[in-house]
PDB file of C-alpha atoms in Angstrom:
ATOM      1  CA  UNK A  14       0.000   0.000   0.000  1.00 69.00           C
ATOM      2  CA  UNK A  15       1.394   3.357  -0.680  1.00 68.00           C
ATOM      3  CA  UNK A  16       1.983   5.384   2.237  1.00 91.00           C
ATOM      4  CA  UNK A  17       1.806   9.245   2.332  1.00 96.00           C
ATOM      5  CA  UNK A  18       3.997  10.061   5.891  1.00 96.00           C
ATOM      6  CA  UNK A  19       3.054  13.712   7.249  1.00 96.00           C
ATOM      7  CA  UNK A  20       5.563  15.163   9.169  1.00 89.00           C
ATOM      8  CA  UNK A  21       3.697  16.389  11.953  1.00 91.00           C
ATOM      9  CA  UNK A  22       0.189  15.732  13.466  1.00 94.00           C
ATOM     10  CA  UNK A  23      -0.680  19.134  14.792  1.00 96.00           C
ATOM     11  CA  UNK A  24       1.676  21.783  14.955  1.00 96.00           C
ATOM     12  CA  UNK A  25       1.222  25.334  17.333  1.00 97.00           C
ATOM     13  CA  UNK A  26       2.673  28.413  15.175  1.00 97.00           C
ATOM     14  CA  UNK A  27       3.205  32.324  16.149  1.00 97.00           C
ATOM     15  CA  UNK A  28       2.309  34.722  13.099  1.00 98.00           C
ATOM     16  CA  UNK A  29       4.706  35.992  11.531  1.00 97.00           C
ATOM     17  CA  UNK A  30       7.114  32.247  11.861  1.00 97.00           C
ATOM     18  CA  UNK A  31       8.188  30.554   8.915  1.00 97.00           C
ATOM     19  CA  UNK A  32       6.713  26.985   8.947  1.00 97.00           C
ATOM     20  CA  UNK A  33       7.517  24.312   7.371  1.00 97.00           C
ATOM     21  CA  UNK A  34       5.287  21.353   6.619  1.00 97.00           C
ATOM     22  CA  UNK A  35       6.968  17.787   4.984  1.00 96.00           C
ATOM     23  CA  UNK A  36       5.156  14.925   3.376  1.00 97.00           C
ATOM     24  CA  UNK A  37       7.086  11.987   2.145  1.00 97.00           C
ATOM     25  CA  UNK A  38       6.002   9.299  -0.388  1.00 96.00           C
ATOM     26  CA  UNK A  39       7.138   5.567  -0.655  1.00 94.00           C
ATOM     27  CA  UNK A  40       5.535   4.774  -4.178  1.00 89.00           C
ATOM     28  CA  UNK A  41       7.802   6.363  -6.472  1.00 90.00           C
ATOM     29  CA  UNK A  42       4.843   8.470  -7.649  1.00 89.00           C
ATOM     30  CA  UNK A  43       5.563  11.414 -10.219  1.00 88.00           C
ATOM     31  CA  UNK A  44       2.850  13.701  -8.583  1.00 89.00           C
ATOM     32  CA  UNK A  45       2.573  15.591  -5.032  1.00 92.00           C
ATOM     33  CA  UNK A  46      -0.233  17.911  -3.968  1.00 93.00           C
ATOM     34  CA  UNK A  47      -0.820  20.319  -0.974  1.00 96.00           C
ATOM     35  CA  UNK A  48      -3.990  20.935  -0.301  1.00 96.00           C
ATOM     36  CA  UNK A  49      -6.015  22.818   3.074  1.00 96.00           C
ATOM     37  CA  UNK A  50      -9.447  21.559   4.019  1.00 95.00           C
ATOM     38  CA  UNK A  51     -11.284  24.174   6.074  1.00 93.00           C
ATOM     39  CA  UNK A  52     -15.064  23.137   7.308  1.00 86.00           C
ATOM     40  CA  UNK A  53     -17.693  23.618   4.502  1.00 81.00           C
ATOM     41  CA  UNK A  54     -15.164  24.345   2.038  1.00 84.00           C
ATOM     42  CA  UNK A  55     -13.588  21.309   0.863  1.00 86.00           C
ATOM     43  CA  UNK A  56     -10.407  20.615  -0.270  1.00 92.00           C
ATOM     44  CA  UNK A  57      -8.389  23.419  -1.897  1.00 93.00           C
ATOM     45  CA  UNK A  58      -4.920  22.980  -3.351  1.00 92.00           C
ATOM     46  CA  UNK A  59      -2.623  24.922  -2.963  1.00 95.00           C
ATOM     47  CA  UNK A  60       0.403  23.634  -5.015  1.00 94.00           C
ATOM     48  CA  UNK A  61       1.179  20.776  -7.088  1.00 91.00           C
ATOM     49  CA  UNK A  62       4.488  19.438  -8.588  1.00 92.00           C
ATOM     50  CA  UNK A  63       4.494  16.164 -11.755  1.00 86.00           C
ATOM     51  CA  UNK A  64       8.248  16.494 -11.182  1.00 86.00           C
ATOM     52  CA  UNK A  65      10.888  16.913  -9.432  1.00 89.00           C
ATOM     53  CA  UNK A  66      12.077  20.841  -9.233  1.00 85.00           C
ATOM     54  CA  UNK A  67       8.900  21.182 -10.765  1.00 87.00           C
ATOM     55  CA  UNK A  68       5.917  23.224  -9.396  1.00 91.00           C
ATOM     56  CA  UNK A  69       2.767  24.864 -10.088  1.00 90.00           C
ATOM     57  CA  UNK A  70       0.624  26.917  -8.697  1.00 92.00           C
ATOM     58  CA  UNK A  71      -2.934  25.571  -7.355  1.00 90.00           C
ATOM     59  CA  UNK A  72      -6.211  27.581  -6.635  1.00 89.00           C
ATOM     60  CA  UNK A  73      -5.121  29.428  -3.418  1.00 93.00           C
ATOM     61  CA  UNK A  74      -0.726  29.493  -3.872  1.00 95.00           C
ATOM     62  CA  UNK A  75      -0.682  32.844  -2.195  1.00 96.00           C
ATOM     63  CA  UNK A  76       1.252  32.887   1.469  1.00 96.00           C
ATOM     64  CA  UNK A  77       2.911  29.528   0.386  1.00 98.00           C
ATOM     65  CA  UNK A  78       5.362  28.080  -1.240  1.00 97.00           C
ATOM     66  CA  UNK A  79       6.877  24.834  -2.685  1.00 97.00           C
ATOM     67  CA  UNK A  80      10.019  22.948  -2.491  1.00 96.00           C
ATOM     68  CA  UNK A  81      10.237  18.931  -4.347  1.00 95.00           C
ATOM     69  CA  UNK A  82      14.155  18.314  -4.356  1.00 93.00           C
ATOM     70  CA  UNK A  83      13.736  14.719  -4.383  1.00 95.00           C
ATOM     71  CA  UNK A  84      10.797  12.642  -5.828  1.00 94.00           C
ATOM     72  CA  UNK A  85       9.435  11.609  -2.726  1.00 95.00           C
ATOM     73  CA  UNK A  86       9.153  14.528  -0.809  1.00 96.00           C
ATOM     74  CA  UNK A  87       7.537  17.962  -1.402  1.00 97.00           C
ATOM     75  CA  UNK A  88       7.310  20.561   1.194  1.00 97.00           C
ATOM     76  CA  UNK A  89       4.896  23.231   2.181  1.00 98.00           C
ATOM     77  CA  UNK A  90       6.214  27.066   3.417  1.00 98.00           C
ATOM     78  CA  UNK A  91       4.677  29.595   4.815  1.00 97.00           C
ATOM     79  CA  UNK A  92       6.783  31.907   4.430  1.00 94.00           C
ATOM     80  CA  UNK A  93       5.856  34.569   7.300  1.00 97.00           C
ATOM     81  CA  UNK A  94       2.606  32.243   9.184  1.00 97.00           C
ATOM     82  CA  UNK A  95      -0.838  34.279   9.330  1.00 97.00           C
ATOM     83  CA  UNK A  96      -4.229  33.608  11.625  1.00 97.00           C
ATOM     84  CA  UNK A  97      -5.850  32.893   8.372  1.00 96.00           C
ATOM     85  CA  UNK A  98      -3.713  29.948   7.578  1.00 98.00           C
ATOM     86  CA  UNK A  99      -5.172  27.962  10.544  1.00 97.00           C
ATOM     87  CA  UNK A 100      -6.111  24.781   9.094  1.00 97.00           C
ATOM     88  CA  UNK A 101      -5.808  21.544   8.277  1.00 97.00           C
ATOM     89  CA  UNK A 102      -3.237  20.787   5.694  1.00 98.00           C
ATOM     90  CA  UNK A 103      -3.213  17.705   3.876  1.00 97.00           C
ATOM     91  CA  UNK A 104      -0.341  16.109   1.673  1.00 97.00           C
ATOM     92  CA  UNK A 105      -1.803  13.711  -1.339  1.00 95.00           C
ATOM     93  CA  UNK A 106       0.434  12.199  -3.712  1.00 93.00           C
ATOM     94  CA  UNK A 107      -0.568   9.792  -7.186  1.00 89.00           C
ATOM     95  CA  UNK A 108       0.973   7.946 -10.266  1.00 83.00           C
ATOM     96  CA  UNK A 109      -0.342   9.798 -12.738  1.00 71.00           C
ATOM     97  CA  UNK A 110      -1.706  13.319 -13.319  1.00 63.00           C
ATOM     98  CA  UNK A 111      -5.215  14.276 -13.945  1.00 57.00           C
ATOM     99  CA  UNK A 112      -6.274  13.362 -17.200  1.00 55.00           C
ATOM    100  CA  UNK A 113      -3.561  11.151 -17.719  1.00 51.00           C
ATOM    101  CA  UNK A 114      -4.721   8.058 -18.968  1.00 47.00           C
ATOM    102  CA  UNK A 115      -8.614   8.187 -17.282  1.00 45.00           C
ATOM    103  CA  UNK A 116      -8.163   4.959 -15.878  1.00 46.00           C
ATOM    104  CA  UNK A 117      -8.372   4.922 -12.734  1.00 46.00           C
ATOM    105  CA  UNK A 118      -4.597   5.750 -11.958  1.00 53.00           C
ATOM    106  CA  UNK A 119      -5.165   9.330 -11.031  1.00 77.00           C
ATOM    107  CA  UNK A 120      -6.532   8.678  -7.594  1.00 86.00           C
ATOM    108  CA  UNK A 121      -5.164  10.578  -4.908  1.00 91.00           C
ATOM    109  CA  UNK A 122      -3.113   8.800  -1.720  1.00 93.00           C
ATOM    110  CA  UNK A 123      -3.263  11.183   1.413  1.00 96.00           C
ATOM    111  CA  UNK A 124      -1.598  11.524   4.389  1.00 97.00           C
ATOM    112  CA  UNK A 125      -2.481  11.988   7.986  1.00 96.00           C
ATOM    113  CA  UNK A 126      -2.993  15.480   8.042  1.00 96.00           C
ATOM    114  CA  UNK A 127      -0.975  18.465   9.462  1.00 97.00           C
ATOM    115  CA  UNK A 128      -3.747  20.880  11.662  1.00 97.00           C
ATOM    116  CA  UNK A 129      -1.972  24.031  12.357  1.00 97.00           C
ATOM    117  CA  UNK A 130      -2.858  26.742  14.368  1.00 97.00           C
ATOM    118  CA  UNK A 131      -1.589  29.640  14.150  1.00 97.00           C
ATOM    119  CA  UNK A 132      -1.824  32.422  16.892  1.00 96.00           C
TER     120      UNK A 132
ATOM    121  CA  UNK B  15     -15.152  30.137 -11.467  1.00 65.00           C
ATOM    122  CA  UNK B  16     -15.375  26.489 -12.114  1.00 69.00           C
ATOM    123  CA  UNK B  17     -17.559  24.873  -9.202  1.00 86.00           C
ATOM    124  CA  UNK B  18     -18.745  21.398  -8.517  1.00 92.00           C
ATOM    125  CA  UNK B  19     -21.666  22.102  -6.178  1.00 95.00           C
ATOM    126  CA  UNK B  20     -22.684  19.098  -3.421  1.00 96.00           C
ATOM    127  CA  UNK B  21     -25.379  18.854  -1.535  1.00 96.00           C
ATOM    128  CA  UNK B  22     -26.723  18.258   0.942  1.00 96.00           C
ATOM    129  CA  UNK B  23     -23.966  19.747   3.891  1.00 94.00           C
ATOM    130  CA  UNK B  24     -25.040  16.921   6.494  1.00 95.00           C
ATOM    131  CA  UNK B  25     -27.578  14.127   6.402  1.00 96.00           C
ATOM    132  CA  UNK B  26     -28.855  12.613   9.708  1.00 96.00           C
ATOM    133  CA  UNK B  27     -30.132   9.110   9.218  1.00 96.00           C
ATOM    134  CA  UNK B  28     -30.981   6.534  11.322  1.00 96.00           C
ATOM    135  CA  UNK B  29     -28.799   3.151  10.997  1.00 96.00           C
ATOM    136  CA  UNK B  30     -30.551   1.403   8.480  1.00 97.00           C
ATOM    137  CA  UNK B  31     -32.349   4.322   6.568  1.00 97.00           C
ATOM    138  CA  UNK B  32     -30.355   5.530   3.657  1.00 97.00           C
ATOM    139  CA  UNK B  33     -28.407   8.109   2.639  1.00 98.00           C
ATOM    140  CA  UNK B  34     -27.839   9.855  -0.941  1.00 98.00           C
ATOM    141  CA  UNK B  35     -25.221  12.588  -1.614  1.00 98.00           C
ATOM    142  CA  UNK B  36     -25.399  14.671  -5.497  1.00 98.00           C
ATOM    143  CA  UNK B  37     -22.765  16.485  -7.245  1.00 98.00           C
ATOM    144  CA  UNK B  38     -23.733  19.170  -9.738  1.00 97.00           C
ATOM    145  CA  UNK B  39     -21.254  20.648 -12.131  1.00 94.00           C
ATOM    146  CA  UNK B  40     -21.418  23.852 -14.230  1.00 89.00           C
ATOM    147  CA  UNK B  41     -19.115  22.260 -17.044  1.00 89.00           C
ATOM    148  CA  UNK B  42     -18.476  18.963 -18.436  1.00 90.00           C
ATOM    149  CA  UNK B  43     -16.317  17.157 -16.393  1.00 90.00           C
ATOM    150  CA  UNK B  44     -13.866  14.482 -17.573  1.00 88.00           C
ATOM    151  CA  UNK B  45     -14.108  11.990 -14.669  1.00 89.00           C
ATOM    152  CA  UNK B  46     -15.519  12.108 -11.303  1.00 93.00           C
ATOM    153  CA  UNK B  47     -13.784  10.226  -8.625  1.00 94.00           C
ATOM    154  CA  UNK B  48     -15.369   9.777  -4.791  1.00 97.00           C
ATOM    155  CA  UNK B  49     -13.512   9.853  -1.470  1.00 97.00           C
ATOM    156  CA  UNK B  50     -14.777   8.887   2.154  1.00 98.00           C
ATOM    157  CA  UNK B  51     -13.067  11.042   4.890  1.00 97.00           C
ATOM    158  CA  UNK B  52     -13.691   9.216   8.603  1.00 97.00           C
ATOM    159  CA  UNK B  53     -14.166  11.241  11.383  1.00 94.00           C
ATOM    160  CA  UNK B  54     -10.467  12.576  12.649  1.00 91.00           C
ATOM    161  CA  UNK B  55      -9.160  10.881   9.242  1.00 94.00           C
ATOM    162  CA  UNK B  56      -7.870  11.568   5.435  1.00 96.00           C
ATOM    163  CA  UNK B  57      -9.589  11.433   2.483  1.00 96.00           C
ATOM    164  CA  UNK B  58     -10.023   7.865   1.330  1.00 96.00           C
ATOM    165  CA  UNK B  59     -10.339   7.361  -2.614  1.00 94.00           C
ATOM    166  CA  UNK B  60     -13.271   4.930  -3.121  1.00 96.00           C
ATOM    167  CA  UNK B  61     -13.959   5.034  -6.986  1.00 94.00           C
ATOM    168  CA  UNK B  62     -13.680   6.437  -9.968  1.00 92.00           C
ATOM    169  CA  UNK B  63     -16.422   7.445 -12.736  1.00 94.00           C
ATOM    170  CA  UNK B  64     -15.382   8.023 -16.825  1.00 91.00           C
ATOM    171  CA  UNK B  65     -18.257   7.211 -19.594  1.00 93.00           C
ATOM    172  CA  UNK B  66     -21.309   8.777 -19.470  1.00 95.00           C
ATOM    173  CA  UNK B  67     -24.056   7.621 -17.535  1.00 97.00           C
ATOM    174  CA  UNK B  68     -21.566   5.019 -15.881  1.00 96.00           C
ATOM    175  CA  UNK B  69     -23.172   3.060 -12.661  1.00 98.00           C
ATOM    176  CA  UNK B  70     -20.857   1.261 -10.328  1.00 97.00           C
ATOM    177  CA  UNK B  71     -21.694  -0.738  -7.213  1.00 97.00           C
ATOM    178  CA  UNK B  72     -19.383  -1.447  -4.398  1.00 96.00           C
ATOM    179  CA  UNK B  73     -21.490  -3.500  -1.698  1.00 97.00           C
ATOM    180  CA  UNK B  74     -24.286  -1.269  -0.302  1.00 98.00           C
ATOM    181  CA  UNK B  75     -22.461   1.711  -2.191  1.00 98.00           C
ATOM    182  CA  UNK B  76     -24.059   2.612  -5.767  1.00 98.00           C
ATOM    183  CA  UNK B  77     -22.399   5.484  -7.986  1.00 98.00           C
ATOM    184  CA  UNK B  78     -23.947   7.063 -11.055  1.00 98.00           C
ATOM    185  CA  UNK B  79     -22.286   9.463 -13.697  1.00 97.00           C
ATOM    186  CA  UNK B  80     -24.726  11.720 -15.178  1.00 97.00           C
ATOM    187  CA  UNK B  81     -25.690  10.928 -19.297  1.00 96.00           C
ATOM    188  CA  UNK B  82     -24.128  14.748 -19.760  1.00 95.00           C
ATOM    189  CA  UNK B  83     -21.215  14.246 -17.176  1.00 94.00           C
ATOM    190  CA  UNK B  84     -22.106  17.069 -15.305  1.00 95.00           C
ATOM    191  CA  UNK B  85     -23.268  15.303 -12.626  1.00 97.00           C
ATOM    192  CA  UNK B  86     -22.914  12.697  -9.847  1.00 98.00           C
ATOM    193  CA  UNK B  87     -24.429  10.629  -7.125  1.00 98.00           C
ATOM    194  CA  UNK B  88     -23.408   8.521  -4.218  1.00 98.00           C
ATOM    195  CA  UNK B  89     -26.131   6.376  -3.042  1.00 98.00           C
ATOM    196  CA  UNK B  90     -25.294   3.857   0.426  1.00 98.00           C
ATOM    197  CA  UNK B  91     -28.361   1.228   1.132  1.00 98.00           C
ATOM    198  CA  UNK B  92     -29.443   0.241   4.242  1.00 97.00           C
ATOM    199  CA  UNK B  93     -26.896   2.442   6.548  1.00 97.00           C
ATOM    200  CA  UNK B  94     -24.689   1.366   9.093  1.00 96.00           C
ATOM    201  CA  UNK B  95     -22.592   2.806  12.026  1.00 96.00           C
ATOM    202  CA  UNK B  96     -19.195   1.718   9.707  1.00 96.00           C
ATOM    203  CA  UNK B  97     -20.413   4.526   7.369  1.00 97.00           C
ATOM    204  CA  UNK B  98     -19.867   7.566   9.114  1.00 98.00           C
ATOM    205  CA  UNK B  99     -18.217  10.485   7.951  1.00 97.00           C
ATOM    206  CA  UNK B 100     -17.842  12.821   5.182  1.00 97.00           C
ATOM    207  CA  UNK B 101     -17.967  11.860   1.451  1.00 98.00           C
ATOM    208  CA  UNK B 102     -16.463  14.087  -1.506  1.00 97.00           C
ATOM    209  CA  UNK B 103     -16.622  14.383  -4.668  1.00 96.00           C
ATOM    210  CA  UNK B 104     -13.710  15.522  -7.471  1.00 94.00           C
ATOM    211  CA  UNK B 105     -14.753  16.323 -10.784  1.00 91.00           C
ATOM    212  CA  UNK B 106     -11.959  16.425 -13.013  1.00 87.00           C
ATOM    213  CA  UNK B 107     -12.759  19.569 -15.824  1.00 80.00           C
ATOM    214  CA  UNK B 108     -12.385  18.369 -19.366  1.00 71.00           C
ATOM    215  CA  UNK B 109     -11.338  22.375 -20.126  1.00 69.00           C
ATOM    216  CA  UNK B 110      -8.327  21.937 -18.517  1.00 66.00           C
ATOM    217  CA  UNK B 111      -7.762  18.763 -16.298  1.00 68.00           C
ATOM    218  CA  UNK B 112      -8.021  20.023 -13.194  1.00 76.00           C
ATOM    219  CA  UNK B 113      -9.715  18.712 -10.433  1.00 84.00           C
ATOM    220  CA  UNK B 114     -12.315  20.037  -8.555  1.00 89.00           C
ATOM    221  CA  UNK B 115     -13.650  19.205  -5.242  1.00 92.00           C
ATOM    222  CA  UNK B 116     -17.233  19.422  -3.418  1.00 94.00           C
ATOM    223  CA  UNK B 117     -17.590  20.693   0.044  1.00 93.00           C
ATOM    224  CA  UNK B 118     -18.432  17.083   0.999  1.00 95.00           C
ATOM    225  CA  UNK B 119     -21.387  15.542   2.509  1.00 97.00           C
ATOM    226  CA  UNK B 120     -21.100  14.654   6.322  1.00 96.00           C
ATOM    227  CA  UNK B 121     -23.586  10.896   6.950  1.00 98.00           C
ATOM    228  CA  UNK B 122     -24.494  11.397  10.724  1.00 97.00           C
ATOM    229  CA  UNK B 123     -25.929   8.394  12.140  1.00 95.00           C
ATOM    230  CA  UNK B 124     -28.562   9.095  14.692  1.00 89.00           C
ATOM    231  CA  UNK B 125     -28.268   7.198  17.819  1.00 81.00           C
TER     232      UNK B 125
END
């Protein structure tokens, strides 16, 4: 089974810190996601990467950034932590992009979560 | 922008009753794939819808893909406490692959 490893659980922040959030994947999977899931709101992502030193921006990229050096790991920043990015962050990683082949192979693998609160 | 509308928010049912969830699109989406999130837990990918009005069954699970691809349902027979939590959808947008997610539907299982 492929496992999606989250480096923390919860994590307590001060605005204004730089934060760092790492998810690690054991598949060899091309593809890493960030996303934040706030109540009533879903999932939105935040950044993506289909390589490594590759990156995109998702839906809500502003506040964060991205770092994939390696293929298994991509990491989250917040660069200077705000109130509003209290959350929970979630790490998702897959074998083939959207759209790829339609198969079936573009489902998503999460990890644990990562709830931060920032204060 | 491009939205993939679920509803209902939460569903109370009693154990045994059942419970449907729908997905609504404003475009024509390429797949839809569903997810079950447990209380306190990730987002669990269940399956994954690509023709036109596509039906799949998974136990007491049924999934339909609308004839236009716009939309989606999740239907679970017969309820049980092991069903719990919150169920998403993720339309993926023929425009421009990208995949969109509903707010989710919470099952709450009435004691």
């Amino acid at each position: 089974d492929v496992k999606v490893t989250q480096s923390s659980r919860y994590l307590v922040k001060r605005t204004g810190e730089k934060v760092f959030l790492e998810c690690v994947q054991d598949m060899d999977h091309e593809n890493m996601f960030w996303y934040r899931q706030d109540p009533g709101l879903g999932l939105r992502l935040i950044y993506f990467s289909y390589d490594v030193k590759m990156k995109e921006k998702g839906d809500i990229p502003e506040g964060y950034s991205v770092s994939r050096e390696k293929k298994e790991r991509f990491s989250l920043i917040l660069e200077s932590a705000s109130t509003n990015q209290t959350s929970m962050y979630l790490c998702a990683s897959s074998s083939h992009p959207p759209g790829g082949l339609g198969v079936g192979n573009e489902k998503l693998f999460f990890g644990s979560g990562t709830q931060l609160s920032v204060l | 922008g491009q939205q993939v509308m679920q509803i209902p928010q939460y569903q109370h049912v009693q154990e045994g009753e059942d419970f449907t969830t729908y997905c609504n699109s404003s475009t024509t989406l390429s797949n839809i794939q569903w997810y079950k999130q447990r209380p306190g837990g990730h987002p669990v990918f269940l399956i994954q819808l690509v023709k036109s009005g596509e039906v799949k069954k998974q136990k007491r699970l049924t999934f339909q893909f609308g004839e236009a691809k716009k939309n989606s349902s999740l239907h679970i027979t017969a309820t049980q406490t092991t069903d719990v939590g919150t169920y998403f959808c993720a339309g993926l947008m023929d425009s421009n692959y990208q995949l969109i997610w509903g707010a989710g539907t919470k099952l709450i299982i009435k004691p």
